[in-house]
Structures are given as C-alpha cells and as structure tokens.
PDB file of C-alpha atoms in Angstrom:
ATOM      1  CA  MET F1321      23.500  59.618  85.614  1.00 49.00           C
ATOM      2  CA  ALA F1322      21.632  62.199  83.767  1.00 48.00           C
ATOM      3  CA  LYS F1323      24.574  64.501  83.936  1.00 51.00           C
ATOM      4  CA  ASP F1324      27.015  61.769  82.668  1.00 55.00           C
ATOM      5  CA  ARG F1325      24.671  61.083  79.723  1.00 54.00           C
ATOM      6  CA  THR F1326      24.477  64.582  78.708  1.00 56.00           C
ATOM      7  CA  HIS F1327      28.179  64.856  78.928  1.00 57.00           C
ATOM      8  CA  SER F1328      28.731  61.849  76.837  1.00 59.00           C
ATOM      9  CA  ASP F1329      26.349  63.381  74.141  1.00 60.00           C
ATOM     10  CA  ASP F1330      28.281  66.627  74.004  1.00 65.00           C
ATOM     11  CA  PHE F1331      31.479  64.739  73.398  1.00 66.00           C
ATOM     12  CA  THR F1332      30.383  62.238  70.677  1.00 76.00           C
ATOM     13  CA  GLY F1333      28.388  64.830  68.624  1.00 72.00           C
ATOM     14  CA  PRO F1334      31.553  66.886  67.704  1.00 77.00           C
ATOM     15  CA  LEU F1335      33.614  63.885  67.147  1.00 76.00           C
ATOM     16  CA  LYS F1336      31.142  62.464  64.543  1.00 80.00           C
ATOM     17  CA  ARG F1337      31.189  65.738  62.855  1.00 81.00           C
ATOM     18  CA  LEU F1338      34.910  65.747  62.852  1.00 80.00           C
ATOM     19  CA  LEU F1339      35.223  62.327  61.462  1.00 83.00           C
ATOM     20  CA  THR F1340      32.659  63.020  58.719  1.00 85.00           C
ATOM     21  CA  GLY F1341      34.561  66.069  57.699  1.00 83.00           C
ATOM     22  CA  VAL F1342      37.988  64.243  57.572  1.00 84.00           C
ATOM     23  CA  LEU F1343      36.197  61.435  55.470  1.00 84.00           C
ATOM     24  CA  LEU F1344      34.718  63.946  53.117  1.00 85.00           C
ATOM     25  CA  ALA F1345      38.110  65.717  52.821  1.00 83.00           C
ATOM     26  CA  CYS F1346      39.878  62.337  52.049  1.00 81.00           C
ATOM     27  CA  LEU F1347      37.399  61.489  49.443  1.00 79.00           C
ATOM     28  CA  LEU F1348      37.547  64.832  47.898  1.00 81.00           C
ATOM     29  CA  GLY F1349      41.331  64.472  47.931  1.00 77.00           C
ATOM     30  CA  LEU F1350      41.217  61.010  46.267  1.00 72.00           C
ATOM     31  CA  PHE F1351      38.825  62.359  43.744  1.00 73.00           C
ATOM     32  CA  LEU F1352      41.226  65.193  42.913  1.00 72.00           C
ATOM     33  CA  LEU F1353      44.306  63.052  43.078  1.00 69.00           C
ATOM     34  CA  TRP F1354      42.713  60.618  40.359  1.00 67.00           C
ATOM     35  CA  ARG F1355      41.448  63.485  38.192  1.00 68.00           C
ATOM     36  CA  ILE F1356      44.916  65.335  38.052  1.00 69.00           C
ATOM     37  CA  ASP F1357      46.493  64.661  34.704  1.00 69.00           C
ATOM     38  CA  SER F1358      50.253  64.793  35.320  1.00 69.00           C
ATOM     39  CA  PRO F1359      53.100  62.208  34.902  1.00 75.00           C
ATOM     40  CA  ARG F1360      54.223  62.421  38.519  1.00 70.00           C
ATOM     41  CA  VAL F1361      50.775  61.877  39.869  1.00 69.00           C
ATOM     42  CA  GLU F1362      50.185  59.103  37.481  1.00 72.00           C
ATOM     43  CA  ARG F1363      53.486  57.369  38.862  1.00 74.00           C
ATOM     44  CA  PHE F1364      52.111  57.900  42.255  1.00 72.00           C
ATOM     45  CA  ARG F1365      48.913  56.553  41.474  1.00 68.00           C
ATOM     46  CA  ALA F1366      50.415  53.494  40.028  1.00 74.00           C
ATOM     47  CA  GLN F1367      52.649  52.992  43.131  1.00 74.00           C
ATOM     48  CA  VAL F1368      49.521  53.230  45.313  1.00 70.00           C
ATOM     49  CA  VAL F1369      47.717  50.701  43.295  1.00 69.00           C
ATOM     50  CA  ASP F1370      50.700  48.358  43.325  1.00 70.00           C
ATOM     51  CA  THR F1371      51.084  48.658  47.128  1.00 71.00           C
ATOM     52  CA  VAL F1372      47.540  48.640  48.368  1.00 66.00           C
ATOM     53  CA  VAL F1373      45.411  46.400  45.808  1.00 63.00           C
ATOM     54  CA  PRO F1374      47.425  43.270  46.423  1.00 65.00           C
ATOM     55  CA  ASN F1375      47.069  43.500  50.297  1.00 64.00           C
ATOM     56  CA  PHE F1376      43.214  43.703  49.814  1.00 63.00           C
ATOM     57  CA  ASP F1377      42.760  40.451  47.974  1.00 65.00           C
ATOM     58  CA  TRP F1378      41.211  38.789  51.140  1.00 65.00           C
ATOM     59  CA  LEU F1379      38.810  41.649  51.098  1.00 65.00           C
ATOM     60  CA  PHE F1380      37.560  41.069  47.516  1.00 65.00           C
ATOM     61  CA  ALA F1381      37.465  37.320  47.757  1.00 70.00           C
ATOM     62  CA  PRO F1382      33.882  37.275  49.314  1.00 75.00           C
ATOM     63  CA  VAL F1383      32.745  39.803  46.723  1.00 72.00           C
ATOM     64  CA  THR F1384      34.439  37.633  43.873  1.00 76.00           C
ATOM     65  CA  GLY F1385      32.834  34.524  45.361  1.00 77.00           C
ATOM     66  CA  PHE F1386      29.416  36.012  45.527  1.00 79.00           C
ATOM     67  CA  VAL F1387      29.660  37.293  41.954  1.00 81.00           C
ATOM     68  CA  ASN F1388      30.599  33.699  40.777  1.00 82.00           C
ATOM     69  CA  VAL F1389      27.595  32.365  42.585  1.00 84.00           C
ATOM     70  CA  VAL F1390      25.442  34.718  40.918  1.00 83.00           C
ATOM     71  CA  ARG F1391      26.899  33.963  37.560  1.00 85.00           C
ATOM     72  CA  ASP F1392      26.717  30.159  38.148  1.00 85.00           C
ATOM     73  CA  PHE F1393      23.019  30.473  39.180  1.00 83.00           C
ATOM     74  CA  GLN F1394      22.354  32.606  36.019  1.00 85.00           C
ATOM     75  CA  SER F1395      24.041  29.890  33.916  1.00 86.00           C
ATOM     76  CA  TYR F1396      22.058  27.207  35.751  1.00 86.00           C
ATOM     77  CA  ASP F1397      18.888  29.071  35.003  1.00 86.00           C
ATOM     78  CA  ARG F1398      19.730  29.352  31.338  1.00 88.00           C
ATOM     79  CA  ILE F1399      20.655  25.623  31.119  1.00 90.00           C
ATOM     80  CA  TYR F1400      17.416  24.733  32.859  1.00 88.00           C
ATOM     81  CA  LYS F1401      15.391  26.803  30.547  1.00 88.00           C
ATOM     82  CA  GLN F1402      17.213  25.328  27.423  1.00 89.00           C
ATOM     83  CA  ASN F1403      16.520  21.828  28.808  1.00 89.00           C
ATOM     84  CA  GLN F1404      12.923  22.555  29.171  1.00 87.00           C
ATOM     85  CA  GLU F1405      12.784  23.880  25.631  1.00 87.00           C
ATOM     86  CA  LEU F1406      14.775  20.859  24.332  1.00 88.00           C
ATOM     87  CA  ARG F1407      12.255  18.514  26.163  1.00 84.00           C
ATOM     88  CA  ARG F1408       9.373  20.331  24.449  1.00 82.00           C
ATOM     89  CA  GLU F1409      11.027  19.985  21.029  1.00 85.00           C
ATOM     90  CA  LEU F1410      11.724  16.275  21.688  1.00 82.00           C
ATOM     91  CA  GLN F1411       8.093  15.676  22.523  1.00 78.00           C
ATOM     92  CA  GLN F1412       7.048  17.452  19.288  1.00 79.00           C
ATOM     93  CA  MET F1413       9.596  15.399  17.315  1.00 82.00           C
ATOM     94  CA  LYS F1414       8.256  12.208  18.846  1.00 75.00           C
ATOM     95  CA  ALA F1415       4.783  13.320  17.691  1.00 74.00           C
ATOM     96  CA  TRP F1416       5.939  14.108  14.183  1.00 80.00           C
ATOM     97  CA  LYS F1417       7.989  10.806  14.150  1.00 75.00           C
ATOM     98  CA  GLU F1418       4.809   8.881  15.050  1.00 69.00           C
ATOM     99  CA  ALA F1419       2.828  10.777  12.447  1.00 73.00           C
ATOM    100  CA  ALA F1420       5.558  10.047   9.872  1.00 75.00           C
ATOM    101  CA  LEU F1421       5.667   6.383  10.701  1.00 70.00           C
ATOM    102  CA  GLN F1422       1.736   6.210  10.304  1.00 67.00           C
ATOM    103  CA  LEU F1423       1.914   7.918   6.922  1.00 74.00           C
ATOM    104  CA  GLU F1424       4.739   5.818   5.794  1.00 70.00           C
ATOM    105  CA  GLN F1425       2.690   2.548   6.759  1.00 64.00           C
ATOM    106  CA  GLU F1426      -0.296   3.855   5.231  1.00 67.00           C
ATOM    107  CA  ASN F1427       1.479   4.792   2.002  1.00 68.00           C
ATOM    108  CA  ALA F1428       3.114   1.293   1.874  1.00 64.00           C
ATOM    109  CA  ARG F1429      -0.410  -0.286   2.079  1.00 63.00           C
ATOM    110  CA  LEU F1430      -1.778   1.930  -0.704  1.00 64.00           C
ATOM    111  CA  LEU F1431       1.227   1.066  -2.786  1.00 61.00           C
ATOM    112  CA  ASP F1432       0.700  -2.679  -2.135  1.00 61.00           C
ATOM    113  CA  LEU F1433      -3.056  -2.211  -3.211  1.00 60.00           C
ATOM    114  CA  ASN F1434      -1.766  -0.647  -6.470  1.00 60.00           C
ATOM    115  CA  ASN F1435       0.723  -3.370  -7.167  1.00 55.00           C
ATOM    116  CA  VAL F1436      -1.669  -6.224  -6.789  1.00 55.00           C
ATOM    117  CA  ARG F1437      -2.110  -8.024 -10.177  1.00 57.00           C
ATOM    118  CA  LEU F1438      -5.826  -8.757 -10.807  1.00 55.00           C
ATOM    119  CA  ASP F1439      -7.904  -9.961 -13.760  1.00 59.00           C
ATOM    120  CA  PRO F1440      -8.116  -7.179 -16.209  1.00 58.00           C
ATOM    121  CA  ARG F1441     -11.819  -7.692 -16.287  1.00 62.00           C
ATOM    122  CA  LEU F1442     -12.204  -6.933 -12.536  1.00 67.00           C
ATOM    123  CA  THR F1443     -12.332  -3.370 -11.292  1.00 76.00           C
ATOM    124  CA  PHE F1444     -12.324  -2.255  -7.655  1.00 79.00           C
ATOM    125  CA  VAL F1445     -13.209   0.203  -5.054  1.00 84.00           C
ATOM    126  CA  THR F1446     -10.868   1.167  -2.352  1.00 84.00           C
ATOM    127  CA  GLY F1447     -12.372   1.690   1.139  1.00 85.00           C
ATOM    128  CA  MET F1448     -10.926   2.370   4.548  1.00 85.00           C
ATOM    129  CA  VAL F1449     -11.722   0.297   7.557  1.00 86.00           C
ATOM    130  CA  SER F1450     -13.545   2.402  10.073  1.00 81.00           C
ATOM    131  CA  ALA F1451     -14.659  -0.176  12.650  1.00 72.00           C
ATOM    132  CA  ASP F1452     -14.583  -3.962  13.517  1.00 72.00           C
ATOM    133  CA  SER F1453     -17.143  -6.151  15.075  1.00 62.00           C
ATOM    134  CA  GLY F1454     -15.448  -6.203  18.515  1.00 56.00           C
ATOM    135  CA  SER F1455     -16.971  -9.665  19.129  1.00 59.00           C
ATOM    136  CA  PRO F1456     -15.169 -12.985  19.598  1.00 60.00           C
ATOM    137  CA  PHE F1457     -17.933 -14.636  17.880  1.00 57.00           C
ATOM    138  CA  ARG F1458     -18.173 -12.714  14.671  1.00 65.00           C
ATOM    139  CA  GLN F1459     -15.221 -11.624  12.572  1.00 83.00           C
ATOM    140  CA  SER F1460     -16.084  -8.587  10.548  1.00 87.00           C
ATOM    141  CA  VAL F1461     -15.081  -5.128   9.715  1.00 89.00           C
ATOM    142  CA  VAL F1462     -16.937  -2.009   8.386  1.00 90.00           C
ATOM    143  CA  LEU F1463     -15.893  -0.053   5.332  1.00 90.00           C
ATOM    144  CA  ASN F1464     -16.663   3.589   4.495  1.00 88.00           C
ATOM    145  CA  VAL F1465     -17.967   2.594   1.127  1.00 90.00           C
ATOM    146  CA  GLY F1466     -21.592   1.506   0.368  1.00 90.00           C
ATOM    147  CA  ALA F1467     -24.541   1.476  -2.116  1.00 89.00           C
ATOM    148  CA  ARG F1468     -23.565   4.995  -3.345  1.00 90.00           C
ATOM    149  CA  ASP F1469     -20.249   3.519  -4.455  1.00 87.00           C
ATOM    150  CA  GLY F1470     -21.893   0.602  -6.198  1.00 87.00           C
ATOM    151  CA  ILE F1471     -21.024  -1.989  -3.684  1.00 89.00           C
ATOM    152  CA  VAL F1472     -22.996  -5.208  -3.880  1.00 89.00           C
ATOM    153  CA  ASP F1473     -23.446  -8.064  -1.387  1.00 89.00           C
ATOM    154  CA  GLY F1474     -21.018 -11.042  -1.978  1.00 88.00           C
ATOM    155  CA  TRP F1475     -18.192  -9.126  -3.528  1.00 90.00           C
ATOM    156  CA  ALA F1476     -14.732 -10.020  -2.577  1.00 89.00           C
ATOM    157  CA  ALA F1477     -12.591  -7.785  -0.392  1.00 91.00           C
ATOM    158  CA  MET F1478      -8.781  -7.831  -0.467  1.00 88.00           C
ATOM    159  CA  ASP F1479      -5.833  -6.007   1.268  1.00 84.00           C
ATOM    160  CA  GLY F1480      -2.558  -5.298  -0.338  1.00 71.00           C
ATOM    161  CA  LEU F1481      -1.802  -8.929  -0.905  1.00 78.00           C
ATOM    162  CA  GLY F1482      -4.406 -11.617  -0.136  1.00 85.00           C
ATOM    163  CA  LEU F1483      -8.185 -12.187   0.161  1.00 91.00           C
ATOM    164  CA  VAL F1484      -9.767 -10.897   3.292  1.00 91.00           C
ATOM    165  CA  GLY F1485     -13.543 -11.781   3.020  1.00 91.00           C
ATOM    166  CA  ARG F1486     -16.653 -10.726   1.204  1.00 91.00           C
ATOM    167  CA  ILE F1487     -19.257  -8.191   1.530  1.00 91.00           C
ATOM    168  CA  SER F1488     -22.037  -9.409   3.738  1.00 89.00           C
ATOM    169  CA  GLY F1489     -24.079  -6.141   4.324  1.00 89.00           C
ATOM    170  CA  VAL F1490     -24.422  -2.970   2.394  1.00 91.00           C
ATOM    171  CA  GLY F1491     -25.758   0.380   3.712  1.00 89.00           C
ATOM    172  CA  GLN F1492     -25.829   3.713   1.836  1.00 89.00           C
ATOM    173  CA  ASN F1493     -22.519   4.938   3.059  1.00 88.00           C
ATOM    174  CA  THR F1494     -20.981   1.823   4.696  1.00 90.00           C
ATOM    175  CA  SER F1495     -20.675  -1.948   3.951  1.00 92.00           C
ATOM    176  CA  ARG F1496     -19.634  -4.762   6.261  1.00 91.00           C
ATOM    177  CA  VAL F1497     -17.081  -7.256   5.270  1.00 92.00           C
ATOM    178  CA  LEU F1498     -17.146 -10.905   6.700  1.00 91.00           C
ATOM    179  CA  LEU F1499     -13.707 -12.110   7.206  1.00 91.00           C
ATOM    180  CA  LEU F1500     -12.445 -15.429   6.099  1.00 91.00           C
ATOM    181  CA  THR F1501     -11.913 -16.288   9.880  1.00 90.00           C
ATOM    182  CA  ASP F1502     -15.666 -16.132  10.757  1.00 90.00           C
ATOM    183  CA  THR F1503     -17.159 -19.286  11.536  1.00 88.00           C
ATOM    184  CA  SER F1504     -19.890 -18.794   8.853  1.00 88.00           C
ATOM    185  CA  SER F1505     -17.275 -18.392   6.132  1.00 89.00           C
ATOM    186  CA  ARG F1506     -16.835 -21.239   3.679  1.00 90.00           C
ATOM    187  CA  ILE F1507     -14.482 -20.580   0.657  1.00 89.00           C
ATOM    188  CA  PRO F1508     -13.800 -22.994  -2.226  1.00 92.00           C
ATOM    189  CA  VAL F1509     -10.190 -23.011  -3.043  1.00 93.00           C
ATOM    190  CA  ILE F1510      -7.426 -24.899  -5.112  1.00 92.00           C
ATOM    191  CA  VAL F1511      -4.236 -25.909  -3.635  1.00 91.00           C
ATOM    192  CA  GLN F1512      -1.204 -25.377  -5.919  1.00 87.00           C
ATOM    193  CA  PRO F1513       0.749 -27.051  -7.435  1.00 86.00           C
ATOM    194  CA  SER F1514      -1.037 -30.327  -6.917  1.00 86.00           C
ATOM    195  CA  GLY F1515      -4.477 -28.816  -8.088  1.00 87.00           C
ATOM    196  CA  GLN F1516      -6.386 -30.355  -5.182  1.00 89.00           C
ATOM    197  CA  SER F1517      -9.722 -28.830  -4.409  1.00 91.00           C
ATOM    198  CA  ALA F1518     -10.556 -27.947  -0.851  1.00 92.00           C
ATOM    199  CA  LEU F1519     -12.862 -25.778   1.455  1.00 92.00           C
ATOM    200  CA  VAL F1520     -11.415 -23.073   3.857  1.00 92.00           C
ATOM    201  CA  MET F1521     -13.620 -23.032   6.997  1.00 92.00           C
ATOM    202  CA  GLY F1522     -13.385 -20.261   9.429  1.00 91.00           C
ATOM    203  CA  ASP F1523     -13.336 -21.115  13.183  1.00 89.00           C
ATOM    204  CA  ASN F1524     -12.688 -17.621  14.693  1.00 88.00           C
ATOM    205  CA  THR F1525      -9.000 -18.246  14.791  1.00 88.00           C
ATOM    206  CA  ALA F1526      -6.259 -16.672  12.916  1.00 87.00           C
ATOM    207  CA  ALA F1527      -5.591 -19.825  10.763  1.00 90.00           C
ATOM    208  CA  PRO F1528      -8.816 -21.212   9.371  1.00 92.00           C
ATOM    209  CA  LEU F1529      -9.330 -24.878   8.756  1.00 91.00           C
ATOM    210  CA  ILE F1530      -8.753 -26.636   5.442  1.00 91.00           C
ATOM    211  CA  ASP F1531     -11.114 -29.529   4.924  1.00 88.00           C
ATOM    212  CA  PHE F1532     -12.592 -31.783   2.032  1.00 88.00           C
ATOM    213  CA  LEU F1533      -9.329 -32.201   0.334  1.00 87.00           C
ATOM    214  CA  GLU F1534      -9.592 -34.583  -2.748  1.00 82.00           C
ATOM    215  CA  ASP F1535      -6.170 -36.251  -1.936  1.00 83.00           C
ATOM    216  CA  ALA F1536      -4.597 -34.914   1.238  1.00 81.00           C
ATOM    217  CA  GLY F1537      -1.542 -36.898   0.608  1.00 83.00           C
ATOM    218  CA  GLN F1538      -0.490 -34.582  -2.298  1.00 87.00           C
ATOM    219  CA  VAL F1539      -0.617 -31.409  -0.079  1.00 88.00           C
ATOM    220  CA  ARG F1540       2.371 -30.239   1.667  1.00 88.00           C
ATOM    221  CA  PRO F1541       2.858 -27.263   4.139  1.00 89.00           C
ATOM    222  CA  GLY F1542       3.834 -24.119   2.350  1.00 87.00           C
ATOM    223  CA  ASP F1543       1.543 -24.901  -0.749  1.00 90.00           C
ATOM    224  CA  ARG F1544      -0.161 -22.055  -2.267  1.00 89.00           C
ATOM    225  CA  VAL F1545      -3.822 -21.520  -1.922  1.00 91.00           C
ATOM    226  CA  ILE F1546      -6.059 -19.659  -4.345  1.00 90.00           C
ATOM    227  CA  THR F1547      -9.725 -19.232  -4.881  1.00 91.00           C
ATOM    228  CA  SER F1548     -11.274 -21.796  -7.387  1.00 88.00           C
ATOM    229  CA  GLY F1549     -14.249 -19.753  -8.462  1.00 85.00           C
ATOM    230  CA  ASP F1550     -16.639 -22.779  -7.941  1.00 84.00           C
ATOM    231  CA  GLY F1551     -20.015 -21.786  -7.129  1.00 78.00           C
ATOM    232  CA  GLY F1552     -19.461 -18.100  -8.077  1.00 78.00           C
ATOM    233  CA  VAL F1553     -18.536 -17.194  -4.529  1.00 77.00           C
ATOM    234  CA  PHE F1554     -15.423 -15.415  -5.506  1.00 84.00           C
ATOM    235  CA  PRO F1555     -13.550 -14.891  -8.793  1.00 85.00           C
ATOM    236  CA  ALA F1556     -10.903 -17.485  -9.558  1.00 86.00           C
ATOM    237  CA  GLY F1557      -7.253 -16.934  -8.985  1.00 85.00           C
ATOM    238  CA  LEU F1558      -7.375 -14.722  -5.874  1.00 88.00           C
ATOM    239  CA  LEU F1559      -4.490 -15.487  -3.470  1.00 88.00           C
ATOM    240  CA  VAL F1560      -5.678 -16.600  -0.074  1.00 91.00           C
ATOM    241  CA  GLY F1561      -2.610 -17.888   1.738  1.00 90.00           C
ATOM    242  CA  SER F1562      -0.580 -21.050   2.179  1.00 91.00           C
ATOM    243  CA  ILE F1563      -0.870 -24.466   3.873  1.00 91.00           C
ATOM    244  CA  ALA F1564       0.298 -24.974   7.329  1.00 91.00           C
ATOM    245  CA  GLU F1565      -0.140 -27.685  10.015  1.00 89.00           C
ATOM    246  CA  ASP F1566      -1.088 -27.124  13.658  1.00 86.00           C
ATOM    247  CA  PRO F1567       0.271 -29.247  16.522  1.00 86.00           C
ATOM    248  CA  GLY F1568      -2.526 -31.716  16.051  1.00 84.00           C
ATOM    249  CA  GLY F1569      -1.718 -32.531  12.624  1.00 83.00           C
ATOM    250  CA  ARG F1570      -4.687 -30.765  11.095  1.00 88.00           C
ATOM    251  CA  ARG F1571      -4.053 -28.678   7.925  1.00 90.00           C
ATOM    252  CA  ARG F1572      -4.811 -25.061   8.252  1.00 92.00           C
ATOM    253  CA  LEU F1573      -4.534 -21.768   6.154  1.00 91.00           C
ATOM    254  CA  ARG F1574      -1.941 -19.297   6.880  1.00 91.00           C
ATOM    255  CA  LEU F1575      -3.574 -16.210   5.604  1.00 91.00           C
ATOM    256  CA  ALA F1576      -1.698 -13.959   3.014  1.00 88.00           C
ATOM    257  CA  ALA F1577      -3.644 -10.916   4.283  1.00 87.00           C
ATOM    258  CA  ASP F1578      -2.342  -9.003   7.315  1.00 84.00           C
ATOM    259  CA  TYR F1579      -5.209  -9.205   9.579  1.00 84.00           C
ATOM    260  CA  GLU F1580      -3.407  -7.061  12.179  1.00 82.00           C
ATOM    261  CA  ARG F1581      -3.225  -4.167   9.951  1.00 80.00           C
ATOM    262  CA  LEU F1582      -6.602  -3.835   8.045  1.00 83.00           C
ATOM    263  CA  GLU F1583      -6.763  -0.182   7.279  1.00 82.00           C
ATOM    264  CA  PHE F1584      -7.626  -0.079   3.568  1.00 83.00           C
ATOM    265  CA  LEU F1585      -9.623  -2.866   1.571  1.00 88.00           C
ATOM    266  CA  ARG F1586      -9.880  -3.255  -2.003  1.00 86.00           C
ATOM    267  CA  VAL F1587     -13.584  -4.287  -3.004  1.00 89.00           C
ATOM    268  CA  LEU F1588     -13.559  -6.223  -6.340  1.00 86.00           C
ATOM    269  CA  ARG F1589     -16.494  -5.632  -8.766  1.00 83.00           C
ATOM    270  CA  ASP F1590     -17.532  -8.962  -9.953  1.00 75.00           C
ATOM    271  CA  HIS F1591     -20.554  -9.066 -12.288  1.00 64.00           C
ATOM    272  CA  GLY F1592     -20.287 -12.738 -12.855  1.00 61.00           C
ATOM    273  CA  SER F1593     -19.216 -14.661 -15.978  1.00 53.00           C
ATOM    274  CA  GLU F1594     -21.283 -14.830 -19.169  1.00 53.00           C
ATOM    275  CA  GLN F1595     -24.011 -17.421 -18.920  1.00 52.00           C
ATOM    276  CA  ILE F1596     -24.595 -19.781 -21.932  1.00 50.00           C
ATOM    277  CA  GLU F1597     -28.392 -20.582 -21.864  1.00 59.00           C
ATOM    278  CA  THR F1598     -28.936 -22.176 -25.310  1.00 59.00           C
ATOM    279  CA  PRO F1599     -26.758 -24.546 -27.213  1.00 56.00           C
ATOM    280  CA  GLY F1600     -26.955 -22.306 -30.295  1.00 51.00           C
ATOM    281  CA  GLU F1601     -24.853 -19.717 -28.749  1.00 52.00           C
ATOM    282  CA  MET F1602     -21.942 -22.195 -28.556  1.00 45.00           C
ATOM    283  CA  ILE F1603     -21.765 -22.355 -32.407  1.00 49.00           C
ATOM    284  CA  ALA F1604     -19.866 -19.700 -34.405  1.00 50.00           C
ATOM    285  CA  PRO F1605     -22.062 -17.307 -36.168  1.00 52.00           C
ATOM    286  CA  ALA F1606     -20.239 -17.892 -39.644  1.00 53.00           C
ATOM    287  CA  SER F1607     -18.863 -21.012 -41.143  1.00 51.00           C
ATOM    288  CA  LEU F1608     -14.981 -21.203 -41.421  1.00 48.00           C
ATOM    289  CA  PRO F1609     -13.377 -20.825 -44.939  1.00 51.00           C
ATOM    290  CA  GLY F1610     -13.378 -24.275 -46.784  1.00 50.00           C
ATOM    291  CA  SER F1611     -16.171 -25.598 -44.500  1.00 47.00           C
ATOM    292  CA  THR F1612     -19.172 -27.224 -45.947  1.00 51.00           C
ATOM    293  CA  LEU F1613     -21.181 -26.486 -42.894  1.00 48.00           C
ATOM    294  CA  PRO F1614     -23.927 -23.994 -43.357  1.00 50.00           C
ATOM    295  CA  ALA F1615     -23.668 -20.583 -41.523  1.00 47.00           C
ATOM    296  CA  ASP F1616     -27.381 -20.841 -40.313  1.00 50.00           C
ATOM    297  CA  PRO F1617     -28.400 -23.741 -38.272  1.00 47.00           C
ATOM    298  CA  THR F1618     -32.114 -23.476 -39.585  1.00 48.00           C
ATOM    299  CA  GLU F1619     -30.762 -24.489 -43.156  1.00 47.00           C
ATOM    300  CA  VAL F1620     -29.889 -27.775 -41.751  1.00 43.00           C
ATOM    301  CA  GLU F1621     -33.489 -28.310 -40.576  1.00 46.00           C
ATOM    302  CA  ARG F1622     -34.897 -27.266 -44.021  1.00 47.00           C
ATOM    303  CA  SER F1623     -32.597 -29.722 -45.730  1.00 46.00           C
ATOM    304  CA  ASP F1624     -33.667 -32.356 -43.465  1.00 47.00           C
ATOM    305  CA  GLY F1625     -37.283 -31.470 -44.233  1.00 45.00           C
TER     306      GLY F1625
END
C-alpha cells in the first residue's frame, strides 16, 4: 500500500505541473492575441466572440441574476432610507401644522378682542388664562394680570365676543375671574328687544338660568341679552348671550362667550359713573340767553330775604 501511494504521488506531481504550464501558456496566448493590433487578428477575435459568447449565456445567467439581486437589494435599501426620512419629515410637518393651527386660533381670538365695540369711556387690560379652578363646584379661571396692572375686584372680563365673568380676587401678578356659570354669580340683564329686566343665575352648567323676568310672555328664544348696569355690577350694554329653553321649559342663557376656548380675556376698567350728591350740581352754572333766571342760586335766596 505504501508503494502504491508513493507511485501515485510521483505520477500526479508532474501532471499538475504540466497542466499549470499549459494553462499559463493559454492565458499568455490569449493575452497576446487580444493585444495584437492587426485587421486579421481583429476579425479572428470577432469570430471567436460571436461563436463562443452566445454559447455561454447559461454560464452568465447565475452571475447576472446575482448582480440583479444585489442591485435590487441596494435599491430597496435606498427606498427604505427615503421612506424613513419622509416619515421624519411628515412628523415634523405635523408638528408645524399643529403649531400653525394654534397660532392661527390665537391670532383669531386676539383679532376678535380688537374688533369688539365698547364704550369709549371703558379702557381694558388683556390677560392670558393660565389656569382654571378644576372643580365642579367652582367655575373660575386665573389670569396673568394683577394689581401691578391696575386690576381691581369687580371689573368685568370678556372674551372676543361676550361677557365671561368678573374679577373676584386680585394678587400682585395674577387675578381670578369668577365665571357667569358659577353658582354664586348673579347678573342683572336686559332682554332685547322687549326691554324686560331679568337676572342671570349661574348653576354650574354651560347655560345659566334666567329668572325674575318682569313679563315672561314677551321673551322669546333667540332674544339678545345684555348687561343692564343696575347696581353697578357691570357696565351697561355688554353682550351676555341669547335666550334659550331647556327641555323642562325653563329659560336659560346661551352664552356668547366661547367657554371651551378661554385663552385671552379682556378686563374692562370701570371706574364707575359720576355720582350726583347735591341738587345744585344738576343746575347749569350759567343762565341761558334770554332767560330771567339768575346764574347763582344764592341770588334767589337774597331776593327772598
């Protein structure tokens, strides 16, 4: 057995060297053949390519398929990365859209505040709602304006359209607004066009009750409700809402203010109306032309004396 293995090794060694030499000679011949610049050699090369290459399509098919797979994978990888990038951009666009909508709503509310027609004698301070009471038994919000801004207890607060409530507590930098819906809120109002006086009574619902009507038969759903100014609680003529009826037939107030979106409130500076304390202040200081009345009431007293 050892002799046969040695004889086989002696035979395969020269054969490998011979095949290697023949392969190198063929490769060298092909190299020289493709490097020769001659018309005859060029025609020969063309004939070889036309004859050999078409017959080796089956050999290149796996290579072509593998190359296509690699290209498809690269294309899929690019598409996946692009998809991820588009998802990130879409998320950013959603955030920008939400910010734009919030700014648009905020701008609309500020424009509403600027467009409200008020008594020229009334000035105002605009504050932003920073918190609410969070209690079902107390309806109030907190503004970021207070005593440093000249806020005083009892002043009226409005949103872009209607009355919201009144100041019920003032700090140095903040103030609390008691809403019309609170159970402790009582507002004297006038129902238009009938001119009936009434009282808006909060009951912790979105539609406060309307009670103490002078003549309920003259009041219809949809009638406009404004402040009357009675008792000096609020300035007269502020829009509060409109008349509505609940399923039980009770008259309620559909508030003009949007209580779902209280972000900015306008606090009206109301220093009260001029008080007439003496009868003499009701008489003109000078007599009218052609009048025989004396300009000074004391002259009447002297003539009587």
